[in-house]
Every structure is written in structure tokens, then in C-alpha cells.
Amino acid sequence: MKQSSLPLAALLAAVTAVPTLAQGRYDNIVQTEVLQGWDLPDGRRLAAVRLVLAPGWKTYWRAPGDAGIPPHFDWSRARNISAVGLNWPTPDVHVQNGMQSIGYTEQVVIPMHITPTKPGKPIRLRTKLSMGVCSDVCIPHEVSIDALLDSPDLSPTPAIVAALADMPYSADEADVQSVTCRLRPTNHGMQIEARIDLPHTGGTEVAVIESGVPDVWVSEAATTRSGNTVVAVSEMIHTEGGAFAIDRSNVRITILGGSYAVDVRGCTAG
């Protein structure tokens, strides 16, 4: 499985390095703040976590690229929470040592739509965030978050509103006309060729494909444009080498352009 060895080996090396690299000067890479947010008419709470990175450091988006570590929230110790919907602002594309990663520098506000188990009762936002951070070295990092959301409020928080406004456009908002995906088997997994008919999003466009299948690694997409059509080609490989199936309705494609980004959910057979 030669094509998948580089990202998997990099991730394994980073995880192995945790006991030593996470000590000392690596302890204060990320500062966290919970933004209390406000109550929504449907009973949900819209809150957020602000991550402030030390100078020179970056962290990763939900689909981090070949060189990144995907963030993960563990909600097992939270209280009065039945569901959490994360809203990721538009990330930046970084190229370091010839490898592409996707994420954030300086700081990022991550809005959360929280559905309480018992509406109207306080919410204990207690979680561990496992994430990757990168500067001269790239390492896994973990932060603990614990806050009580107990003050009813209907006034929107400006920082959360700004983060929501910075999210990619939906397919409808971006005037996407059609999205098709062609799948074919490869020696190690499956190739996906996505074709998205949409207006130019500005500058150099980068497509990111997410398979919608756990433990399936997706390579950096070769992205080209012809007229009104973006073509993105990636290879998908199961991290344990097993077989897998793709449901096109669960495929997610994000086009990161110089002017704006577009979030496309699902595709049809090409």
C-alpha cells in the first residue's frame, strides 16, 4: 500500500512523539475560551469554542490534508447534551515541505449548535479536544474544555456571528448546477473523480473530498477547471487495508477558492 504509507507513517510518528514533545514549551500552544452564545427558538443553544494559537503555530480543519491530524471532540463527559453540530469556518491551504495541509493560523472560532437532553436546563460543555498543531514540528495536542452554559440569553454573540458568516457557501448559495462522481477500483482502494459545475470561486481553486466513510483516507485532490466545471480526482484507501463501499450521497466536496469557498453535499453517478 505504497501510496498510503506516507500520511499514515507521519500520523504514527506524531502520535509516538506525544510523551516527549507535549511537555515543557509545548504545553501552552493553544489557549481556549468558551463563548456562551445564545438560545435559539427551537430549543438549541448556539455556543462556540475559540482556539488561540501561539505565534507561528497552526492547527487543522476537519479534513486536514495529507500532512494533518483531524480534530476530534470527545463529548462522553458532557452533561445535558444529546447532540452537537460543529460549524467550521473556511480554512486556509498551507504547503510545507511539498505537502498540503488545510487549517487555521492565529485563532479560530468554532460555532456549535447544541441540542440539550433537557431543554431549559444548564448545559455542561465538558470535552477533550484532540488536535494536531504544527510549527517547526508537527505534534498531536490535547486540550480540556469545561464550561457551564446556564445563562439564558437571546442576544447574538458578534464573534460567533462572524464565524458563521465565514463558513463556505452552500451549493445553492454558490449556484452549483450539478455534481457527479465517477468511482473505479484501484490496486489499493478506489479512485473518485468529481465534476462540479459552478462559477469560478477566485484564484487558485483547491478541492477537498471527504468520503463519508470512517477510517478511509482520501488523497490530496488533483484539481483542475475547464470552463464552469471543476474536476477533482482523489484516491481513497482504507487505513486498515480492507474493502469499503462509497455512498455517493455521503460524499462531501469543498471547493476552496481565492474569493470564497463552497460546501457541496452528495453527488450523483457520473
Coordinates of C-alpha atoms in Angstrom, one line a residue:
M1 CA 0.0 0.0 0.0
K2 CA 2.7 2.4 -1.0
Q3 CA 0.5 5.4 -1.8
S4 CA -1.0 5.5 1.7
S5 CA 2.3 4.9 3.6
L6 CA 3.4 8.5 3.8
P7 CA 0.4 10.1 5.6
L8 CA -0.2 7.1 7.8
A9 CA 3.5 6.9 8.8
A10 CA 3.5 10.6 9.6
L11 CA 0.5 10.3 11.8
L12 CA 2.0 7.3 13.6
A13 CA 5.3 9.2 14.2
A14 CA 3.4 12.2 15.6
V15 CA 1.3 10.0 18.0
T16 CA 4.5 8.2 19.1
A17 CA 6.1 11.6 19.9
V18 CA 3.4 12.8 22.3
P19 CA 5.1 11.9 25.6
T20 CA 8.1 14.0 25.0
L21 CA 7.0 16.7 22.6
A22 CA 3.9 17.6 24.6
Q23 CA 5.9 18.6 27.6
G24 CA 7.6 21.9 28.6
R25 CA 7.5 24.6 25.9
Y26 CA 4.7 22.7 24.0
D27 CA 2.2 23.0 26.9
N28 CA 0.8 26.4 26.0
I29 CA 0.5 26.2 22.2
V30 CA -3.3 26.6 22.3
Q31 CA -5.4 28.8 24.6
T32 CA -9.2 28.0 24.7
E33 CA -12.2 30.1 25.5
V34 CA -15.9 29.1 25.6
L35 CA -18.2 31.7 24.1
Q36 CA -21.6 31.3 25.9
G37 CA -23.6 32.2 22.9
W38 CA -27.4 32.4 22.9
D39 CA -30.6 30.3 23.0
L40 CA -32.4 29.6 19.7
P41 CA -36.2 29.5 19.2
D42 CA -36.0 25.7 18.5
G43 CA -34.5 25.0 22.0
R44 CA -30.9 24.5 20.9
R45 CA -28.0 26.6 22.2
L46 CA -25.6 28.2 19.8
A47 CA -22.2 28.5 21.6
A48 CA -18.6 28.3 20.4
V49 CA -15.1 27.5 21.3
R50 CA -12.3 29.9 20.5
L51 CA -8.9 28.5 19.9
V52 CA -6.0 31.0 20.1
L53 CA -2.7 29.6 18.8
A54 CA 0.8 30.6 19.9
P55 CA 2.7 32.7 17.3
G56 CA 3.9 30.7 14.4
W57 CA 1.6 27.7 15.0
K58 CA -1.3 26.4 13.0
T59 CA -4.0 23.8 13.5
Y60 CA -6.1 21.7 11.2
W61 CA -9.6 21.8 9.7
R62 CA -11.9 18.8 9.9
A63 CA -10.3 17.4 6.7
P64 CA -6.7 18.3 7.4
G65 CA -4.9 17.1 4.2
D66 CA -2.1 14.6 3.8
A67 CA 0.1 16.1 6.5
G68 CA -2.5 16.9 9.1
I69 CA -4.2 15.3 12.1
P70 CA -8.1 15.6 12.1
P71 CA -9.6 17.3 15.2
H72 CA -11.8 15.2 17.4
F73 CA -14.1 16.3 20.3
D74 CA -14.9 13.7 23.0
W75 CA -18.3 14.5 24.4
S76 CA -18.6 11.5 26.7
R77 CA -18.3 13.5 29.9
A78 CA -20.6 16.4 28.8
R79 CA -23.9 16.8 30.6
N80 CA -27.4 17.6 29.2
I81 CA -26.2 17.3 25.7
S82 CA -27.9 15.0 23.2
A83 CA -26.2 16.3 20.0
V84 CA -23.6 18.8 18.9
G85 CA -23.3 20.2 15.4
L86 CA -19.9 21.7 14.6
N87 CA -19.7 24.6 12.2
W88 CA -16.2 25.0 10.7
P89 CA -15.2 28.4 9.3
T90 CA -13.5 28.5 5.9
P91 CA -9.9 27.3 6.4
D92 CA -6.6 28.2 4.6
V93 CA -4.5 26.0 2.4
H94 CA -0.8 25.6 3.5
V95 CA 2.0 23.9 1.7
Q96 CA 5.0 22.9 3.7
N97 CA 7.9 20.6 2.6
G98 CA 5.9 19.8 -0.5
M99 CA 2.8 18.6 1.4
Q100 CA -0.6 20.3 1.5
S101 CA -2.4 20.8 4.8
I102 CA -5.7 22.7 5.5
G103 CA -6.4 24.6 8.6
Y104 CA -6.1 27.8 10.6
T105 CA -3.4 30.2 12.0
E106 CA -3.6 32.7 14.9
Q107 CA -7.1 31.8 16.0
V108 CA -10.4 30.2 15.0
V109 CA -13.9 30.3 16.5
I110 CA -15.8 27.1 16.1
P111 CA -19.6 27.6 16.5
M112 CA -21.6 24.7 18.0
H113 CA -25.3 24.0 17.7
I114 CA -26.0 22.1 20.9
T115 CA -29.2 20.1 21.4
P116 CA -29.9 19.7 25.2
T117 CA -31.3 16.5 26.6
K118 CA -33.5 18.6 28.9
P119 CA -34.4 21.9 27.3
G120 CA -34.2 24.9 29.6
K121 CA -31.7 23.3 31.9
P122 CA -28.0 24.2 32.3
I123 CA -25.6 22.6 29.8
R124 CA -22.2 21.3 30.9
L125 CA -19.9 21.8 28.0
R126 CA -17.2 19.4 29.1
T127 CA -15.0 17.9 26.4
K128 CA -11.5 16.9 25.4
L129 CA -10.3 18.2 22.0
S130 CA -7.6 16.1 20.3
M131 CA -6.0 18.1 17.6
G132 CA -2.8 18.5 15.6
V133 CA -0.7 21.6 15.8
C134 CA 2.3 22.5 13.6
S135 CA 5.2 24.9 13.5
D136 CA 8.8 23.7 13.1
V137 CA 7.5 20.4 14.4
C138 CA 4.0 18.9 14.0
I139 CA 2.6 17.2 17.0
P140 CA -0.7 15.9 18.4
H141 CA -2.1 18.1 21.2
E142 CA -5.0 17.8 23.6
V143 CA -6.9 20.5 25.4
S144 CA -9.6 20.1 28.1
I145 CA -12.7 22.3 27.9
D146 CA -15.2 22.7 30.8
A147 CA -17.8 25.4 31.0
L148 CA -21.4 25.7 32.2
L149 CA -23.9 27.2 29.8
D150 CA -26.5 28.4 32.3
S151 CA -27.4 32.0 31.5
P152 CA -30.4 32.3 29.2
D153 CA -29.6 34.8 26.5
L154 CA -31.2 35.8 23.2
S155 CA -28.6 38.3 22.1
P156 CA -26.2 37.0 19.3
T157 CA -22.5 37.0 20.1
P158 CA -20.6 39.0 17.5
A159 CA -17.6 36.6 17.3
I160 CA -20.0 33.7 16.7
V161 CA -22.0 35.6 14.1
A162 CA -18.7 36.4 12.3
A163 CA -17.5 32.8 12.3
L164 CA -20.8 31.6 10.9
A165 CA -20.6 34.2 8.2
D166 CA -17.1 32.9 7.3
M167 CA -18.3 29.4 6.6
P168 CA -18.3 28.1 3.0
Y169 CA -21.4 28.8 0.9
S170 CA -23.8 26.0 0.3
A171 CA -24.3 24.6 -3.1
D172 CA -27.5 26.6 -3.6
E173 CA -25.9 29.8 -2.5
A174 CA -22.9 29.3 -4.8
D175 CA -25.2 28.4 -7.8
V176 CA -23.9 24.9 -8.2
Q177 CA -25.6 23.4 -11.2
S178 CA -24.6 19.7 -11.0
V179 CA -22.2 17.4 -9.1
T180 CA -21.3 14.0 -10.3
C181 CA -18.8 11.4 -9.0
R182 CA -17.2 8.6 -11.0
L183 CA -15.8 5.7 -9.0
R184 CA -13.4 3.0 -10.2
P185 CA -11.4 0.4 -8.3
T186 CA -7.6 0.7 -8.0
N187 CA -4.9 -1.6 -6.7
H188 CA -5.2 -0.4 -3.2
G189 CA -8.7 1.1 -2.9
M190 CA -10.8 3.3 -5.1
Q191 CA -10.4 6.4 -7.3
I192 CA -13.0 9.1 -7.2
E193 CA -13.4 11.7 -10.0
A194 CA -15.8 14.5 -9.0
R195 CA -17.1 17.1 -11.5
I196 CA -18.7 20.2 -10.1
D197 CA -20.4 22.7 -12.3
L198 CA -20.2 26.1 -10.6
P199 CA -18.9 29.7 -11.2
H200 CA -15.2 30.4 -10.6
T201 CA -14.5 30.9 -6.9
G202 CA -11.4 33.1 -7.5
G203 CA -7.7 32.5 -7.6
T204 CA -6.3 29.0 -7.4
E205 CA -9.0 26.6 -6.5
V206 CA -8.4 23.6 -4.2
A207 CA -10.9 20.8 -3.9
V208 CA -11.1 18.6 -0.8
I209 CA -13.0 15.4 -1.0
E210 CA -14.4 13.6 2.1
S211 CA -15.6 10.0 1.6
G212 CA -18.2 9.9 4.4
V213 CA -16.8 6.5 5.5
P214 CA -14.9 6.2 8.8
D215 CA -11.2 5.1 8.5
V216 CA -11.0 5.8 4.8
W217 CA -8.0 8.1 3.9
V218 CA -8.5 10.4 0.9
S219 CA -5.5 11.7 -1.0
E220 CA -4.9 15.3 -1.9
A221 CA -7.2 16.0 -4.9
A222 CA -5.7 16.9 -8.3
T223 CA -7.9 19.9 -9.0
T224 CA -8.4 21.4 -12.5
R225 CA -11.0 23.7 -14.0
S226 CA -12.5 23.7 -17.6
G227 CA -14.9 26.5 -18.2
N228 CA -17.6 26.3 -15.5
T229 CA -16.6 22.8 -14.3
V230 CA -14.1 21.9 -11.5
V231 CA -12.7 18.4 -11.8
A232 CA -11.2 16.8 -8.7
V233 CA -9.5 13.4 -8.6
S234 CA -8.5 11.6 -5.4
E235 CA -7.7 8.1 -4.3
M236 CA -9.4 6.5 -1.3
I237 CA -7.8 3.8 0.8
H238 CA -9.0 2.1 3.9
T239 CA -6.4 2.7 6.7
E240 CA -6.5 -1.0 7.6
G241 CA -6.3 -2.2 4.1
G242 CA -9.9 -3.6 4.0
A243 CA -12.6 -3.3 1.4
F244 CA -15.2 -0.5 1.7
A245 CA -18.2 0.9 -0.1
I246 CA -19.0 4.5 -1.0
D247 CA -22.4 6.0 -0.8
R248 CA -22.4 9.0 -3.1
S249 CA -25.0 10.8 -1.1
N250 CA -22.5 11.0 1.8
V251 CA -19.6 12.3 -0.2
R252 CA -18.6 15.9 0.7
I253 CA -16.7 18.1 -1.6
T254 CA -15.4 21.6 -0.6
I255 CA -14.0 24.0 -3.1
L256 CA -11.6 26.5 -1.5
G257 CA -11.2 29.5 -3.8
G258 CA -9.5 32.8 -3.6
S259 CA -12.7 34.7 -3.1
Y260 CA -15.0 32.2 -1.3
A261 CA -15.4 28.5 -0.6
V262 CA -18.3 26.2 -1.4
D263 CA -19.5 23.2 0.6
V264 CA -21.2 20.5 -1.6
R265 CA -23.0 17.6 0.0
G266 CA -23.5 14.5 -2.1
C267 CA -23.1 13.7 -5.8
T268 CA -24.7 11.5 -8.4
A269 CA -23.2 8.8 -10.7
G270 CA -21.1 10.3 -13.4

